[in-house]
Amino acid sequence: MIDTNLLKFPEEKVQKLMAHYKEILSLLGEDPEREGLVKTPERVAKAMLTLTRGYEVDPKEILLGAKFKEAYSQMVVVKDIDFFSMCEHHMLPFYGKAHVAYIPNGYITGLSKIARVVDVFSHRLQVQERMTLQIKECIQETLHPLGVMVVIEAKHMCMQMRGVEKQNAITTTSDFTGAFNQAKTREEFMNLIRRER
């Protein structure tokens, strides 16, 4: 995990965002000079830069940085990858778990790199459907495996805090390529991610 206290923020971006958030506080009817809010524009600016840091990273480079030739050709599953993202429609968080599988075709990658790819795409303004697709495509295009499958389960604060206000609704998305087009292979993956849960 990244220690956000050690992140370096571009000063120009921070200052511009601070000005906007100060104006937003005023428009909401607050006094941005009130003691409890004086530092809020800076805190929010840095928080938003942290939550959207995925724009600064090429996820394919992450996979290529730990790509190894290996004869293994059975399913590799990394499940229960925690993530937090921001819905692009309301800029409220959605969060949950990603489960990723691929079947190597001569090359594997470091297991932590799969989790880092999820991290990169989740740290952008997102919709869950696109994030699922992007993770799948990144792995497919970089490692050229026999198949990739991604399942994401998430709760959306825009559904919990506003609108329908449904606290327990979970959204599940999936996407797959290659060998996972076979129902039997998909079923094997789904059984593996459901085990011991």
PDB file of C-alpha atoms in Angstrom:
ATOM      1  CA  MET A   1       0.000   0.000   0.000  1.00  0.00           C
ATOM      2  CA  ILE A   2       1.052   3.569  -0.630  1.00  0.00           C
ATOM      3  CA  ASP A   3       1.566   5.783   2.418  1.00  0.00           C
ATOM      4  CA  THR A   4      -0.458   8.812   1.316  1.00  0.00           C
ATOM      5  CA  ASN A   5       1.382  10.997   3.829  1.00  0.00           C
ATOM      6  CA  LEU A   6       4.531  10.530   1.725  1.00  0.00           C
ATOM      7  CA  LEU A   7       2.912  11.441  -1.596  1.00  0.00           C
ATOM      8  CA  LYS A   8       4.258  14.534  -3.307  1.00  0.00           C
ATOM      9  CA  PHE A   9       1.509  16.728  -4.711  1.00  0.00           C
ATOM     10  CA  PRO A  10       2.091  19.185  -7.592  1.00  0.00           C
ATOM     11  CA  GLU A  11       1.782  22.569  -5.888  1.00  0.00           C
ATOM     12  CA  GLU A  12       0.098  24.259  -8.864  1.00  0.00           C
ATOM     13  CA  LYS A  13      -2.638  21.617  -8.986  1.00  0.00           C
ATOM     14  CA  VAL A  14      -3.135  21.789  -5.223  1.00  0.00           C
ATOM     15  CA  GLN A  15      -3.518  25.585  -5.307  1.00  0.00           C
ATOM     16  CA  LYS A  16      -6.005  25.508  -8.200  1.00  0.00           C
ATOM     17  CA  LEU A  17      -8.093  22.787  -6.576  1.00  0.00           C
ATOM     18  CA  MET A  18      -8.011  24.608  -3.240  1.00  0.00           C
ATOM     19  CA  ALA A  19      -9.465  27.731  -4.845  1.00  0.00           C
ATOM     20  CA  HIS A  20     -12.323  25.708  -6.336  1.00  0.00           C
ATOM     21  CA  TYR A  21     -13.094  23.870  -3.087  1.00  0.00           C
ATOM     22  CA  LYS A  22     -13.068  27.147  -1.152  1.00  0.00           C
ATOM     23  CA  GLU A  23     -15.626  28.501  -3.605  1.00  0.00           C
ATOM     24  CA  ILE A  24     -17.713  25.320  -3.278  1.00  0.00           C
ATOM     25  CA  LEU A  25     -17.811  25.738   0.509  1.00  0.00           C
ATOM     26  CA  SER A  26     -19.103  29.296   0.042  1.00  0.00           C
ATOM     27  CA  LEU A  27     -21.730  28.166  -2.471  1.00  0.00           C
ATOM     28  CA  LEU A  28     -22.933  25.526   0.006  1.00  0.00           C
ATOM     29  CA  GLY A  29     -23.547  28.288   2.551  1.00  0.00           C
ATOM     30  CA  GLU A  30     -20.472  27.681   4.691  1.00  0.00           C
ATOM     31  CA  ASP A  31     -17.800  30.105   5.834  1.00  0.00           C
ATOM     32  CA  PRO A  32     -14.489  28.811   4.416  1.00  0.00           C
ATOM     33  CA  GLU A  33     -12.657  30.983   6.964  1.00  0.00           C
ATOM     34  CA  ARG A  34     -14.306  29.198   9.892  1.00  0.00           C
ATOM     35  CA  GLU A  35     -11.708  27.456  12.092  1.00  0.00           C
ATOM     36  CA  GLY A  36     -12.835  23.934  11.229  1.00  0.00           C
ATOM     37  CA  LEU A  37     -12.847  24.659   7.493  1.00  0.00           C
ATOM     38  CA  VAL A  38      -9.726  26.784   6.988  1.00  0.00           C
ATOM     39  CA  LYS A  39      -7.605  23.800   5.959  1.00  0.00           C
ATOM     40  CA  THR A  40     -10.427  21.827   4.347  1.00  0.00           C
ATOM     41  CA  PRO A  41      -9.800  23.022   0.758  1.00  0.00           C
ATOM     42  CA  GLU A  42      -6.178  21.868   0.966  1.00  0.00           C
ATOM     43  CA  ARG A  43      -7.118  18.539   2.556  1.00  0.00           C
ATOM     44  CA  VAL A  44      -9.788  17.861  -0.075  1.00  0.00           C
ATOM     45  CA  ALA A  45      -7.455  18.878  -2.914  1.00  0.00           C
ATOM     46  CA  LYS A  46      -4.803  16.422  -1.725  1.00  0.00           C
ATOM     47  CA  ALA A  47      -7.411  13.729  -1.096  1.00  0.00           C
ATOM     48  CA  MET A  48      -8.739  14.052  -4.653  1.00  0.00           C
ATOM     49  CA  LEU A  49      -5.234  13.886  -6.105  1.00  0.00           C
ATOM     50  CA  THR A  50      -4.663  10.717  -4.084  1.00  0.00           C
ATOM     51  CA  LEU A  51      -7.975   9.159  -5.116  1.00  0.00           C
ATOM     52  CA  THR A  52      -7.266   9.840  -8.800  1.00  0.00           C
ATOM     53  CA  ARG A  53      -3.561   8.977  -8.860  1.00  0.00           C
ATOM     54  CA  GLY A  54      -4.258   6.151 -11.313  1.00  0.00           C
ATOM     55  CA  TYR A  55      -4.083   8.611 -14.219  1.00  0.00           C
ATOM     56  CA  GLU A  56      -0.349   8.991 -13.586  1.00  0.00           C
ATOM     57  CA  VAL A  57       0.501   5.279 -13.976  1.00  0.00           C
ATOM     58  CA  ASP A  58       0.598   2.966 -17.001  1.00  0.00           C
ATOM     59  CA  PRO A  59      -0.812  -0.374 -15.774  1.00  0.00           C
ATOM     60  CA  LYS A  60       0.768  -2.265 -18.678  1.00  0.00           C
ATOM     61  CA  GLU A  61       4.208  -1.171 -17.474  1.00  0.00           C
ATOM     62  CA  ILE A  62       3.418  -2.686 -14.080  1.00  0.00           C
ATOM     63  CA  LEU A  63       2.801  -6.091 -15.658  1.00  0.00           C
ATOM     64  CA  LEU A  64       5.770  -5.832 -18.009  1.00  0.00           C
ATOM     65  CA  GLY A  65       8.039  -4.961 -15.073  1.00  0.00           C
ATOM     66  CA  ALA A  66       7.511  -8.471 -13.677  1.00  0.00           C
ATOM     67  CA  LYS A  67       6.839 -10.624 -16.748  1.00  0.00           C
ATOM     68  CA  PHE A  68       8.531 -14.020 -16.605  1.00  0.00           C
ATOM     69  CA  LYS A  69       8.750 -16.905 -19.050  1.00  0.00           C
ATOM     70  CA  GLU A  70       7.095 -19.930 -17.473  1.00  0.00           C
ATOM     71  CA  ALA A  71       5.587 -23.158 -18.804  1.00  0.00           C
ATOM     72  CA  TYR A  72       2.682 -23.120 -16.309  1.00  0.00           C
ATOM     73  CA  SER A  73      -0.637 -23.185 -18.192  1.00  0.00           C
ATOM     74  CA  GLN A  74      -3.308 -23.660 -15.522  1.00  0.00           C
ATOM     75  CA  MET A  75      -5.536 -21.013 -14.019  1.00  0.00           C
ATOM     76  CA  VAL A  76      -3.949 -18.338 -11.817  1.00  0.00           C
ATOM     77  CA  VAL A  77      -6.469 -16.665  -9.517  1.00  0.00           C
ATOM     78  CA  VAL A  78      -5.984 -13.584  -7.352  1.00  0.00           C
ATOM     79  CA  LYS A  79      -9.204 -13.066  -5.412  1.00  0.00           C
ATOM     80  CA  ASP A  80     -10.567 -10.685  -2.796  1.00  0.00           C
ATOM     81  CA  ILE A  81      -8.513  -7.704  -3.968  1.00  0.00           C
ATOM     82  CA  ASP A  82      -9.881  -4.796  -1.930  1.00  0.00           C
ATOM     83  CA  PHE A  83     -10.393  -1.574  -3.865  1.00  0.00           C
ATOM     84  CA  PHE A  84     -11.892   1.885  -3.497  1.00  0.00           C
ATOM     85  CA  SER A  85     -12.900   4.000  -6.452  1.00  0.00           C
ATOM     86  CA  MET A  86     -14.857   7.161  -7.293  1.00  0.00           C
ATOM     87  CA  CYS A  87     -18.038   7.048  -9.338  1.00  0.00           C
ATOM     88  CA  GLU A  88     -17.710   9.513 -12.207  1.00  0.00           C
ATOM     89  CA  HIS A  89     -21.425  10.358 -12.098  1.00  0.00           C
ATOM     90  CA  HIS A  90     -21.626  11.731  -8.545  1.00  0.00           C
ATOM     91  CA  MET A  91     -17.974  11.618  -7.449  1.00  0.00           C
ATOM     92  CA  LEU A  92     -18.937   9.433  -4.511  1.00  0.00           C
ATOM     93  CA  PRO A  93     -16.994   6.296  -3.562  1.00  0.00           C
ATOM     94  CA  PHE A  94     -17.731   2.766  -4.572  1.00  0.00           C
ATOM     95  CA  TYR A  95     -15.771  -0.033  -2.998  1.00  0.00           C
ATOM     96  CA  GLY A  96     -15.521  -3.788  -2.819  1.00  0.00           C
ATOM     97  CA  LYS A  97     -13.479  -6.713  -4.075  1.00  0.00           C
ATOM     98  CA  ALA A  98     -12.037  -7.677  -7.428  1.00  0.00           C
ATOM     99  CA  HIS A  99     -11.318 -11.266  -8.442  1.00  0.00           C
ATOM    100  CA  VAL A 100      -8.975 -11.834 -11.371  1.00  0.00           C
ATOM    101  CA  ALA A 101      -7.935 -15.012 -13.171  1.00  0.00           C
ATOM    102  CA  TYR A 102      -5.757 -15.672 -16.178  1.00  0.00           C
ATOM    103  CA  ILE A 103      -4.430 -18.781 -17.894  1.00  0.00           C
ATOM    104  CA  PRO A 104      -0.768 -18.214 -18.865  1.00  0.00           C
ATOM    105  CA  ASN A 105       0.433 -18.789 -22.407  1.00  0.00           C
ATOM    106  CA  GLY A 106       4.178 -18.973 -21.832  1.00  0.00           C
ATOM    107  CA  TYR A 107       4.412 -15.956 -19.508  1.00  0.00           C
ATOM    108  CA  ILE A 108       3.329 -15.132 -15.970  1.00  0.00           C
ATOM    109  CA  THR A 109       3.504 -11.940 -13.940  1.00  0.00           C
ATOM    110  CA  GLY A 110       4.152 -11.255 -10.270  1.00  0.00           C
ATOM    111  CA  LEU A 111       0.965 -11.851  -8.266  1.00  0.00           C
ATOM    112  CA  SER A 112       1.120  -8.450  -6.597  1.00  0.00           C
ATOM    113  CA  LYS A 113       1.132  -6.864 -10.052  1.00  0.00           C
ATOM    114  CA  ILE A 114      -2.424  -8.066 -10.662  1.00  0.00           C
ATOM    115  CA  ALA A 115      -3.529  -6.259  -7.491  1.00  0.00           C
ATOM    116  CA  ARG A 116      -1.617  -3.157  -8.583  1.00  0.00           C
ATOM    117  CA  VAL A 117      -3.404  -3.138 -11.950  1.00  0.00           C
ATOM    118  CA  VAL A 118      -6.718  -3.147 -10.066  1.00  0.00           C
ATOM    119  CA  ASP A 119      -5.370  -0.307  -7.917  1.00  0.00           C
ATOM    120  CA  VAL A 120      -4.424   1.817 -10.935  1.00  0.00           C
ATOM    121  CA  PHE A 121      -7.793   1.533 -12.645  1.00  0.00           C
ATOM    122  CA  SER A 122      -9.716   2.029  -9.400  1.00  0.00           C
ATOM    123  CA  HIS A 123      -7.836   5.274  -8.718  1.00  0.00           C
ATOM    124  CA  ARG A 124      -9.554   7.064 -11.585  1.00  0.00           C
ATOM    125  CA  LEU A 125     -13.048   8.446 -11.974  1.00  0.00           C
ATOM    126  CA  GLN A 126     -14.861   5.282 -12.936  1.00  0.00           C
ATOM    127  CA  VAL A 127     -17.935   3.242 -13.578  1.00  0.00           C
ATOM    128  CA  GLN A 128     -17.730  -0.346 -12.396  1.00  0.00           C
ATOM    129  CA  GLU A 129     -18.510  -1.762 -15.823  1.00  0.00           C
ATOM    130  CA  ARG A 130     -15.623   0.072 -17.507  1.00  0.00           C
ATOM    131  CA  MET A 131     -13.193  -0.756 -14.713  1.00  0.00           C
ATOM    132  CA  THR A 132     -13.978  -4.471 -15.147  1.00  0.00           C
ATOM    133  CA  LEU A 133     -13.329  -4.219 -18.895  1.00  0.00           C
ATOM    134  CA  GLN A 134     -10.116  -2.202 -18.489  1.00  0.00           C
ATOM    135  CA  ILE A 135      -8.554  -4.679 -16.062  1.00  0.00           C
ATOM    136  CA  LYS A 136      -9.384  -7.572 -18.376  1.00  0.00           C
ATOM    137  CA  GLU A 137      -8.058  -5.819 -21.495  1.00  0.00           C
ATOM    138  CA  CYS A 138      -4.849  -4.691 -19.786  1.00  0.00           C
ATOM    139  CA  ILE A 139      -3.939  -8.232 -18.752  1.00  0.00           C
ATOM    140  CA  GLN A 140      -4.975  -9.725 -22.099  1.00  0.00           C
ATOM    141  CA  GLU A 141      -3.034  -7.192 -24.177  1.00  0.00           C
ATOM    142  CA  THR A 142       0.100  -7.297 -22.011  1.00  0.00           C
ATOM    143  CA  LEU A 143       0.535 -10.979 -21.120  1.00  0.00           C
ATOM    144  CA  HIS A 144      -1.342 -12.526 -24.103  1.00  0.00           C
ATOM    145  CA  PRO A 145      -2.692 -15.355 -21.925  1.00  0.00           C
ATOM    146  CA  LEU A 146      -5.047 -18.103 -23.073  1.00  0.00           C
ATOM    147  CA  GLY A 147      -7.818 -16.241 -21.278  1.00  0.00           C
ATOM    148  CA  VAL A 148      -8.642 -13.651 -18.617  1.00  0.00           C
ATOM    149  CA  MET A 149     -11.666 -13.272 -16.361  1.00  0.00           C
ATOM    150  CA  VAL A 150     -12.486 -10.439 -13.996  1.00  0.00           C
ATOM    151  CA  VAL A 151     -15.352 -10.284 -11.495  1.00  0.00           C
ATOM    152  CA  ILE A 152     -15.969  -7.174  -9.396  1.00  0.00           C
ATOM    153  CA  GLU A 153     -18.401  -6.937  -6.480  1.00  0.00           C
ATOM    154  CA  ALA A 154     -19.016  -3.463  -5.094  1.00  0.00           C
ATOM    155  CA  LYS A 155     -21.193  -1.235  -2.979  1.00  0.00           C
ATOM    156  CA  HIS A 156     -21.899   2.240  -4.338  1.00  0.00           C
ATOM    157  CA  MET A 157     -22.265   5.192  -1.990  1.00  0.00           C
ATOM    158  CA  CYS A 158     -24.341   6.986  -4.634  1.00  0.00           C
ATOM    159  CA  MET A 159     -26.951   4.237  -4.084  1.00  0.00           C
ATOM    160  CA  GLN A 160     -26.520   4.161  -0.316  1.00  0.00           C
ATOM    161  CA  MET A 161     -26.418   7.877   0.533  1.00  0.00           C
ATOM    162  CA  ARG A 162     -28.659   9.436  -2.116  1.00  0.00           C
ATOM    163  CA  GLY A 163     -31.269   8.437  -4.681  1.00  0.00           C
ATOM    164  CA  VAL A 164     -32.759   5.040  -3.770  1.00  0.00           C
ATOM    165  CA  GLU A 165     -30.771   4.824  -0.490  1.00  0.00           C
ATOM    166  CA  LYS A 166     -30.395   1.039  -0.598  1.00  0.00           C
ATOM    167  CA  GLN A 167     -27.764   0.141   2.004  1.00  0.00           C
ATOM    168  CA  ASN A 168     -27.133  -3.507   1.150  1.00  0.00           C
ATOM    169  CA  ALA A 169     -27.253  -3.555  -2.635  1.00  0.00           C
ATOM    170  CA  ILE A 170     -24.164  -5.131  -4.201  1.00  0.00           C
ATOM    171  CA  THR A 171     -23.360  -4.715  -7.882  1.00  0.00           C
ATOM    172  CA  THR A 172     -21.512  -7.545  -9.616  1.00  0.00           C
ATOM    173  CA  THR A 173     -19.847  -7.186 -13.014  1.00  0.00           C
ATOM    174  CA  SER A 174     -17.805  -9.674 -15.006  1.00  0.00           C
ATOM    175  CA  ASP A 175     -15.896  -9.849 -18.259  1.00  0.00           C
ATOM    176  CA  PHE A 176     -13.796 -12.564 -19.859  1.00  0.00           C
ATOM    177  CA  THR A 177     -11.790 -13.605 -22.901  1.00  0.00           C
ATOM    178  CA  GLY A 178     -10.376 -16.710 -24.543  1.00  0.00           C
ATOM    179  CA  ALA A 179     -10.619 -19.935 -22.570  1.00  0.00           C
ATOM    180  CA  PHE A 180     -13.167 -18.342 -20.229  1.00  0.00           C
ATOM    181  CA  ASN A 181     -15.675 -18.316 -23.082  1.00  0.00           C
ATOM    182  CA  GLN A 182     -16.187 -21.974 -22.102  1.00  0.00           C
ATOM    183  CA  ALA A 183     -18.844 -22.282 -19.399  1.00  0.00           C
ATOM    184  CA  LYS A 184     -16.867 -25.020 -17.603  1.00  0.00           C
ATOM    185  CA  THR A 185     -13.804 -22.769 -17.221  1.00  0.00           C
ATOM    186  CA  ARG A 186     -15.916 -19.864 -15.987  1.00  0.00           C
ATOM    187  CA  GLU A 187     -17.639 -22.178 -13.506  1.00  0.00           C
ATOM    188  CA  GLU A 188     -14.270 -23.367 -12.174  1.00  0.00           C
ATOM    189  CA  PHE A 189     -13.221 -19.759 -11.573  1.00  0.00           C
ATOM    190  CA  MET A 190     -16.518 -18.866  -9.884  1.00  0.00           C
ATOM    191  CA  ASN A 191     -16.233 -21.913  -7.610  1.00  0.00           C
ATOM    192  CA  LEU A 192     -12.689 -20.913  -6.657  1.00  0.00           C
ATOM    193  CA  ILE A 193     -13.649 -17.364  -5.690  1.00  0.00           C
ATOM    194  CA  ARG A 194     -16.691 -18.523  -3.695  1.00  0.00           C
ATOM    195  CA  ARG A 195     -14.756 -21.100  -1.674  1.00  0.00           C
ATOM    196  CA  GLU A 196     -14.237 -20.273   2.034  1.00  0.00           C
ATOM    197  CA  ARG A 197     -16.223 -17.042   1.871  1.00  0.00           C
TER     198      ARG A 197
END
